[in-house]
Amino acid sequence: MSARIAVTRWSWRLFRREWRSQALVLALLTIAVAATVFGLGSAGAALPPGSAQFGDADYLMTFRGSTPALGTYPATEVINHRKIPVPGSANPVDLRDQSPTGALGRSMLRLDEGRYPATAGEIAVSARTAGLFHLALGATWHEGANTWTVVGLVENPANLLDTFALVPPGQVGSPDRVTVLVRATAAQFAAVHRPDGAEVQPRDSAGTDPAFIVLILATVGLLFVGLLAAAGFTVLAQRRLRALGMLAAIGARHRHLRLVMLANGAVVGGVAALLGGVIGLGAWLLFVPRLETIVQHRIDRFGLPWLPLLLALVLATLTAIAAAWWPARAAARVPVVAALAARPPQPRPAHRFALLGAVLLAAGLTLLAVNNPDRPLIGIGGIVGTAAGVLLLAPLLIAALAPVARACPVAARIALRDLARYRARSGAALAAISMATGIAAAIIIGAGAAQAASPSGGNLPDNELVVWLTPNGIQGPIPQLDAAQTARARSAVSLIAGLVQGGTPIGLTGGISPDARIESADEAGVSGKPVVTFAIPHRVGGDTEYHGDEMIPLLLATPEILQRYGIPAGSIDPETDVLTSHRDLSGYRLIGAGRAAENWQPKVQYEAGLPAYSSDPTTLITEHGLKALGVSPAPVGWLVTAAKELTPAQVDKAEQTARGAGLALSVETRPLAADLSRLRTGATAIGAGVALGVLAMTVGLIRSEAGRDLRTLAANGAGAGTRRRLTAATALALALLGAVLGTAGAYAALIAWYHQNLHALAAVPVEHLTGLIVGLPLVAAAASWLLAGREPAGVARSPLD
């Protein structure tokens, strides 16, 4: 015990004496802990909360029309909805009669200004609704036969893009849709008979539990902390090698030598955990307002996962101690003579780490492929295994630099061989850089995957819009435009395509039956004939009804559309009447075609290349089908594809342009969601910044450890240019290897995670990944070249030995 106390006291003295080198490791650990704390706060906040649709309910039931008789549940709340058309837009405003004091839906409402409506003739609107109709507090809103006074500005705190208007309960009139919020256990819900026509959605399907993401992020963050600490303690162990050799020479045992580094790790880890926790919490509180504008929902600043946060701080200290153990073990095993000579330990063969890394990578990917949100430990094990496997491959890449060095100039050759020679610290640094870029790449790729809808879900992809010639979209009557009106419409569509940075608009042509009667759109004053459409009939009483969301318009298979979806004209049978992406059309009836539809037996050809979104051209009629059915082609709209997902500002400008055309044009887009492109950009910047910080530490330490080489080069006439090239080559090699390894690991993990839904990863975020893989190495090399020109003082003062 006396020996341990003496060694611990000596370790503390070394810490005070070497505060400059300790401050570097301490600062990096503090930043890593702060990033972990900040990430723990951001993890749950970045996900859309389930209360956006469910409030405090467990189930959501949706009915068409009025509310049928409901059974007895523990708690229910009924909300009536009616669509209010928006001029220039095919996306209506939702008028709802939700109570602000409802038992289950109160979390879906928040009053920003004014008050809630209390009587008939009063209404509260969301900010987006107020902008669309140019409303303000005290304004009068005329909509059809209704007149309301705006008494408040409201929002859905769980979805700030929710475009709606609020009236008192019972004031909607004839609802188009009714939602019923139900709070009940699975057994209670199953025991009650549900009315026919109910569409049921359980809350569990609304998204992944944020706590699951928090646990994963905490695990990854602590891995990153350990890697940074290991790299720093490896350098400290090398610097103290002579002192440790002297201690061993006077009788210290291996455990005493290890205790020197372990005590140092405990001090550094404890201080870093405390400082990092305070800095991370402060950064989180400052960033919350900005994050709300990115994720488009309100965030409780102090609703943090406090238990995982405190656990992360404790584990960060333990991680620092564990990170100091491996360098301490290696330094303690160095022979006394070699330690007194300060010779670096012989690097272990890289293939041993690579073999273990391959096994862990395979195990981690397997666990990710079978993950289950109800059993988060499987997912956490998969993340840990994948990350550890990828990181253990880092020494193999470092060892692979030696053959590459032979074909490089002298400065680059020395730099690459130094990386291989000091593999203990360069391998840990490469692992840390890979972790930083891997986390950033996972956020970049995962953000796109989170926004990608299933092929059969939604009306349009998030980067497409359709400009229709009618205010009600394809379901309304199509007006016949003269030449001047057609020119104005085409001009407006071209402006809209320019606003959203889209390509050439593709014209959409429908089929109009000469037997169809002229119809008038509701409250729009537009007359025309309906487009020939497939629809599913529903018998209600003695009448037949068709639901709009089950209608499939027949659009003409023009060469532009076939080219857009990669369908060669030669692959279409000349006798084919209909091309479709739907597997089965047997339950559909053709409407709008008059008497010709009664005896028409179309020949249908399945085309997997056609989209499956409801407002996209999913079903096409060929020229042969037009002649067989006896219908005439007529323009119905234009399809515009943007380079990126549409933002709310772009959609607003597109709708304003459509209204300004002086026609009944309407713009249909996918319902707006949070714009995650800024999240991708932020992840790219933060990941690159952390990687550059690790690079700065590593390159500086490696170049300082290679001081003898610099003195030898200086003695032979090497100047600032050689030093610049040495440092730049070191930074470029580490940054490039780390970015490639981290991105590859992120893609491998996400492919395993989404293996049953790989289409979500189809859209590759080329711009942001290029910034990581190409931009990060170039910035690192340029910064190193600029900052390495000054001659270090030690080169001139230190003798050659």
Short mmCIF file of C-alpha atoms in Angstrom, two decimals, residues 259-511:
data_model
loop_
_atom_site.label_atom_id
_atom_site.label_comp_id
_atom_site.label_asym_id
_atom_site.label_seq_id
_atom_site.Cartn_x
_atom_site.Cartn_y
_atom_site.Cartn_z
CA LEU A 259 -0.91 2.43 -11.57
CA VAL A 260 0.96 5.54 -12.76
CA MET A 261 -1.15 5.70 -15.92
CA LEU A 262 -4.39 4.48 -14.31
CA ALA A 263 -4.26 7.20 -11.65
CA ASN A 264 -3.64 9.74 -14.36
CA GLY A 265 -6.61 8.40 -16.32
CA ALA A 266 -8.87 8.67 -13.27
CA VAL A 267 -7.95 12.33 -12.70
CA VAL A 268 -8.30 13.30 -16.35
CA GLY A 269 -11.55 11.32 -16.76
CA GLY A 270 -13.18 12.80 -13.67
CA VAL A 271 -12.32 16.39 -14.54
CA ALA A 272 -13.34 15.88 -18.18
CA ALA A 273 -16.66 14.33 -17.19
CA LEU A 274 -17.51 17.29 -14.94
CA LEU A 275 -16.46 19.99 -17.41
CA GLY A 276 -17.91 18.16 -20.39
CA GLY A 277 -21.25 17.68 -18.66
CA VAL A 278 -21.55 21.40 -17.87
CA ILE A 279 -20.48 22.48 -21.37
CA GLY A 280 -22.73 19.93 -23.09
CA LEU A 281 -25.75 20.96 -21.03
CA GLY A 282 -25.12 24.64 -21.72
CA ALA A 283 -24.72 24.00 -25.45
CA TRP A 284 -27.96 22.01 -25.45
CA LEU A 285 -29.94 24.80 -23.80
CA LEU A 286 -28.58 27.33 -26.30
CA PHE A 287 -29.23 25.09 -29.31
CA VAL A 288 -32.82 24.09 -28.51
CA PRO A 289 -34.47 27.07 -30.32
CA ARG A 290 -32.42 26.36 -33.43
CA LEU A 291 -33.17 22.64 -33.26
CA GLU A 292 -36.92 23.35 -33.07
CA THR A 293 -36.77 25.11 -36.44
CA ILE A 294 -34.92 22.12 -37.92
CA VAL A 295 -37.12 19.29 -36.64
CA GLN A 296 -40.32 21.39 -36.71
CA HIS A 297 -41.69 20.50 -33.28
CA ARG A 298 -41.42 21.98 -29.80
CA ILE A 299 -38.80 20.61 -27.42
CA ASP A 300 -38.85 20.54 -23.62
CA ARG A 301 -35.46 22.02 -22.68
CA PHE A 302 -35.30 20.18 -19.38
CA GLY A 303 -37.02 17.00 -20.53
CA LEU A 304 -33.63 15.29 -20.80
CA PRO A 305 -32.93 11.61 -20.14
CA TRP A 306 -31.30 12.43 -16.82
CA LEU A 307 -30.56 8.87 -15.73
CA PRO A 308 -28.73 7.94 -18.97
CA LEU A 309 -27.02 11.35 -18.83
CA LEU A 310 -25.65 10.80 -15.33
CA LEU A 311 -24.73 7.25 -16.24
CA ALA A 312 -22.83 8.58 -19.26
CA LEU A 313 -20.78 10.88 -17.03
CA VAL A 314 -19.88 8.03 -14.68
CA LEU A 315 -19.07 5.71 -17.55
CA ALA A 316 -16.97 8.44 -19.19
CA THR A 317 -14.69 8.45 -16.13
CA LEU A 318 -14.51 4.66 -16.17
CA THR A 319 -13.88 4.75 -19.90
CA ALA A 320 -10.91 7.11 -19.40
CA ILE A 321 -9.47 4.72 -16.82
CA ALA A 322 -10.02 1.77 -19.16
CA ALA A 323 -8.44 3.70 -22.03
CA ALA A 324 -5.36 4.35 -19.89
CA TRP A 325 -5.08 0.66 -19.00
CA TRP A 326 -3.98 -0.58 -22.45
CA PRO A 327 -1.11 1.93 -22.89
CA ALA A 328 -0.16 1.32 -19.24
CA ARG A 329 -0.04 -2.43 -19.86
CA ALA A 330 2.10 -1.98 -22.97
CA ALA A 331 4.48 0.47 -21.25
CA ALA A 332 4.87 -1.78 -18.21
CA ARG A 333 5.96 -4.68 -20.43
CA VAL A 334 8.72 -2.73 -22.16
CA PRO A 335 12.16 -4.02 -20.99
CA VAL A 336 14.01 -1.67 -18.68
CA VAL A 337 16.85 -1.00 -21.12
CA ALA A 338 14.45 -0.30 -24.00
CA ALA A 339 12.40 2.00 -21.74
CA LEU A 340 15.48 3.97 -20.68
CA ALA A 341 16.33 4.39 -24.37
CA ALA A 342 12.73 5.57 -25.04
CA ARG A 343 12.30 3.11 -27.89
CA PRO A 344 8.69 2.71 -29.04
CA PRO A 345 7.27 -0.80 -28.50
CA GLN A 346 7.20 -3.10 -31.50
CA PRO A 347 3.74 -2.84 -33.13
CA ARG A 348 1.64 -5.98 -33.00
CA PRO A 349 0.77 -7.68 -36.31
CA ALA A 350 -2.24 -5.95 -37.84
CA HIS A 351 -3.89 -9.17 -39.04
CA ARG A 352 -4.72 -10.15 -35.44
CA PHE A 353 -6.83 -7.05 -34.97
CA ALA A 354 -8.33 -7.43 -38.44
CA LEU A 355 -9.45 -11.00 -37.75
CA LEU A 356 -11.14 -10.02 -34.49
CA GLY A 357 -12.62 -6.97 -36.22
CA ALA A 358 -14.11 -9.10 -39.02
CA VAL A 359 -15.74 -11.42 -36.45
CA LEU A 360 -17.19 -8.51 -34.45
CA LEU A 361 -18.37 -6.76 -37.62
CA ALA A 362 -20.21 -9.87 -38.81
CA ALA A 363 -21.79 -10.38 -35.38
CA GLY A 364 -22.80 -6.72 -35.13
CA LEU A 365 -24.41 -6.65 -38.57
CA THR A 366 -26.29 -9.84 -37.75
CA LEU A 367 -27.68 -8.33 -34.55
CA LEU A 368 -28.72 -5.17 -36.41
CA ALA A 369 -30.51 -7.27 -39.02
CA VAL A 370 -32.58 -9.05 -36.34
CA ASN A 371 -33.05 -6.01 -34.07
CA ASN A 372 -36.36 -5.48 -32.34
CA PRO A 373 -37.46 -2.17 -30.74
CA ASP A 374 -39.01 -4.18 -27.92
CA ARG A 375 -35.57 -5.62 -27.11
CA PRO A 376 -33.18 -2.66 -27.36
CA LEU A 377 -30.19 -4.62 -26.05
CA ILE A 378 -30.04 -6.46 -29.39
CA GLY A 379 -29.77 -3.19 -31.28
CA ILE A 380 -27.22 -1.81 -28.82
CA GLY A 381 -25.16 -4.98 -29.14
CA GLY A 382 -25.32 -4.65 -32.91
CA ILE A 383 -24.15 -1.04 -32.79
CA VAL A 384 -21.29 -1.88 -30.42
CA GLY A 385 -20.22 -4.92 -32.44
CA THR A 386 -20.34 -3.08 -35.77
CA ALA A 387 -18.48 -0.05 -34.44
CA ALA A 388 -15.83 -2.18 -32.70
CA GLY A 389 -15.41 -4.35 -35.78
CA VAL A 390 -14.92 -1.39 -38.09
CA LEU A 391 -12.50 0.26 -35.68
CA LEU A 392 -10.38 -2.86 -35.25
CA LEU A 393 -9.85 -2.82 -39.00
CA ALA A 394 -8.03 0.52 -38.64
CA PRO A 395 -4.58 -0.99 -37.87
CA LEU A 396 -4.83 -3.10 -41.03
CA LEU A 397 -5.33 0.03 -43.10
CA ILE A 398 -2.42 1.70 -41.32
CA ALA A 399 -0.20 -1.30 -42.11
CA ALA A 400 -1.32 -1.13 -45.74
CA LEU A 401 0.26 2.32 -46.07
CA ALA A 402 3.80 0.89 -46.21
CA PRO A 403 3.52 -0.51 -49.76
CA VAL A 404 1.83 2.69 -50.91
CA ALA A 405 4.70 4.75 -49.52
CA ARG A 406 7.17 3.25 -51.99
CA ALA A 407 5.58 5.06 -54.92
CA CYS A 408 5.35 8.44 -53.13
CA PRO A 409 7.81 11.36 -53.00
CA VAL A 410 10.27 11.53 -50.13
CA ALA A 411 8.19 13.69 -47.79
CA ALA A 412 5.01 11.65 -48.28
CA ARG A 413 7.00 8.41 -47.98
CA ILE A 414 8.39 9.45 -44.60
CA ALA A 415 4.95 10.55 -43.41
CA LEU A 416 3.25 7.28 -44.36
CA ARG A 417 6.02 5.18 -42.82
CA ASP A 418 5.80 7.21 -39.61
CA LEU A 419 2.10 6.35 -39.42
CA ALA A 420 2.94 2.66 -39.74
CA ARG A 421 5.82 2.93 -37.25
CA TYR A 422 3.74 4.72 -34.60
CA ARG A 423 0.78 2.44 -35.24
CA ALA A 424 -0.37 2.37 -31.62
CA ARG A 425 -1.37 6.03 -31.64
CA SER A 426 -2.10 6.44 -35.35
CA GLY A 427 -4.37 3.39 -35.30
CA ALA A 428 -6.32 4.77 -32.34
CA ALA A 429 -6.50 8.17 -34.03
CA LEU A 430 -7.75 6.61 -37.27
CA ALA A 431 -10.38 4.74 -35.27
CA ALA A 432 -11.48 8.00 -33.62
CA ILE A 433 -11.68 9.79 -36.98
CA SER A 434 -13.64 6.85 -38.41
CA MET A 435 -16.03 7.05 -35.47
CA ALA A 436 -16.58 10.79 -35.94
CA THR A 437 -17.18 10.52 -39.68
CA GLY A 438 -19.19 7.33 -39.23
CA ILE A 439 -21.61 9.01 -36.82
CA ALA A 440 -21.95 11.97 -39.19
CA ALA A 441 -22.48 9.66 -42.19
CA ALA A 442 -25.06 7.62 -40.27
CA ILE A 443 -27.02 10.81 -39.46
CA ILE A 444 -26.76 12.02 -43.06
CA ILE A 445 -27.90 8.73 -44.56
CA GLY A 446 -30.40 7.98 -41.80
CA ALA A 447 -32.09 11.38 -42.18
CA GLY A 448 -32.85 10.59 -45.81
CA ALA A 449 -34.01 7.09 -44.93
CA ALA A 450 -36.33 8.48 -42.25
CA GLN A 451 -37.99 10.77 -44.79
CA ALA A 452 -38.26 8.12 -47.51
CA ALA A 453 -41.77 6.71 -47.65
CA SER A 454 -42.68 3.16 -48.50
CA PRO A 455 -43.31 2.61 -52.23
CA SER A 456 -47.03 2.19 -51.68
CA GLY A 457 -47.44 5.06 -49.24
CA GLY A 458 -48.16 8.72 -49.84
CA ASN A 459 -49.31 10.73 -52.79
CA LEU A 460 -45.91 11.87 -54.12
CA PRO A 461 -42.20 11.57 -53.33
CA ASP A 462 -40.79 14.44 -51.29
CA ASN A 463 -38.93 15.86 -54.33
CA GLU A 464 -41.88 15.95 -56.75
CA LEU A 465 -44.85 18.20 -57.34
CA VAL A 466 -47.72 18.13 -59.81
CA VAL A 467 -49.34 21.25 -61.25
CA TRP A 468 -52.96 20.40 -62.09
CA LEU A 469 -55.29 22.34 -64.39
CA THR A 470 -58.07 22.11 -61.82
CA PRO A 471 -58.29 23.28 -58.19
CA ASN A 472 -59.33 19.79 -57.06
CA GLY A 473 -56.47 17.93 -58.67
CA ILE A 474 -57.05 15.04 -61.03
CA GLN A 475 -60.40 14.23 -59.40
CA GLY A 476 -62.05 17.44 -60.58
CA PRO A 477 -63.38 18.28 -64.05
CA ILE A 478 -60.65 19.19 -66.54
CA PRO A 479 -61.23 22.56 -68.24
CA GLN A 480 -60.61 23.07 -71.95
CA LEU A 481 -58.02 25.85 -72.35
CA ASP A 482 -57.55 28.01 -75.41
CA ALA A 483 -54.11 28.79 -76.84
CA ALA A 484 -53.53 31.90 -74.69
CA GLN A 485 -54.55 30.14 -71.48
CA THR A 486 -52.35 27.16 -72.33
CA ALA A 487 -49.38 29.47 -72.88
CA ARG A 488 -49.98 31.16 -69.49
CA ALA A 489 -50.22 27.78 -67.79
CA ARG A 490 -46.97 26.56 -69.39
CA SER A 491 -45.21 29.77 -68.39
CA ALA A 492 -46.36 29.39 -64.77
CA VAL A 493 -45.21 25.75 -64.71
CA SER A 494 -41.78 26.75 -66.06
CA LEU A 495 -41.47 29.38 -63.32
CA ILE A 496 -42.43 26.81 -60.69
CA ALA A 497 -39.85 24.35 -62.03
CA GLY A 498 -37.21 27.07 -61.77
CA LEU A 499 -38.22 27.94 -58.21
CA VAL A 500 -37.78 24.36 -57.01
CA GLN A 501 -34.64 23.79 -59.12
CA GLY A 502 -36.40 21.08 -61.06
CA GLY A 503 -35.85 19.64 -64.49
CA THR A 504 -38.04 20.03 -67.57
CA PRO A 505 -41.72 19.60 -66.63
CA ILE A 506 -43.34 16.48 -68.05
CA GLY A 507 -46.83 16.95 -69.44
CA LEU A 508 -49.56 14.67 -68.10
CA THR A 509 -52.37 13.73 -70.48
CA GLY A 510 -55.62 12.06 -69.50
CA GLY A 511 -58.43 10.46 -71.41
#
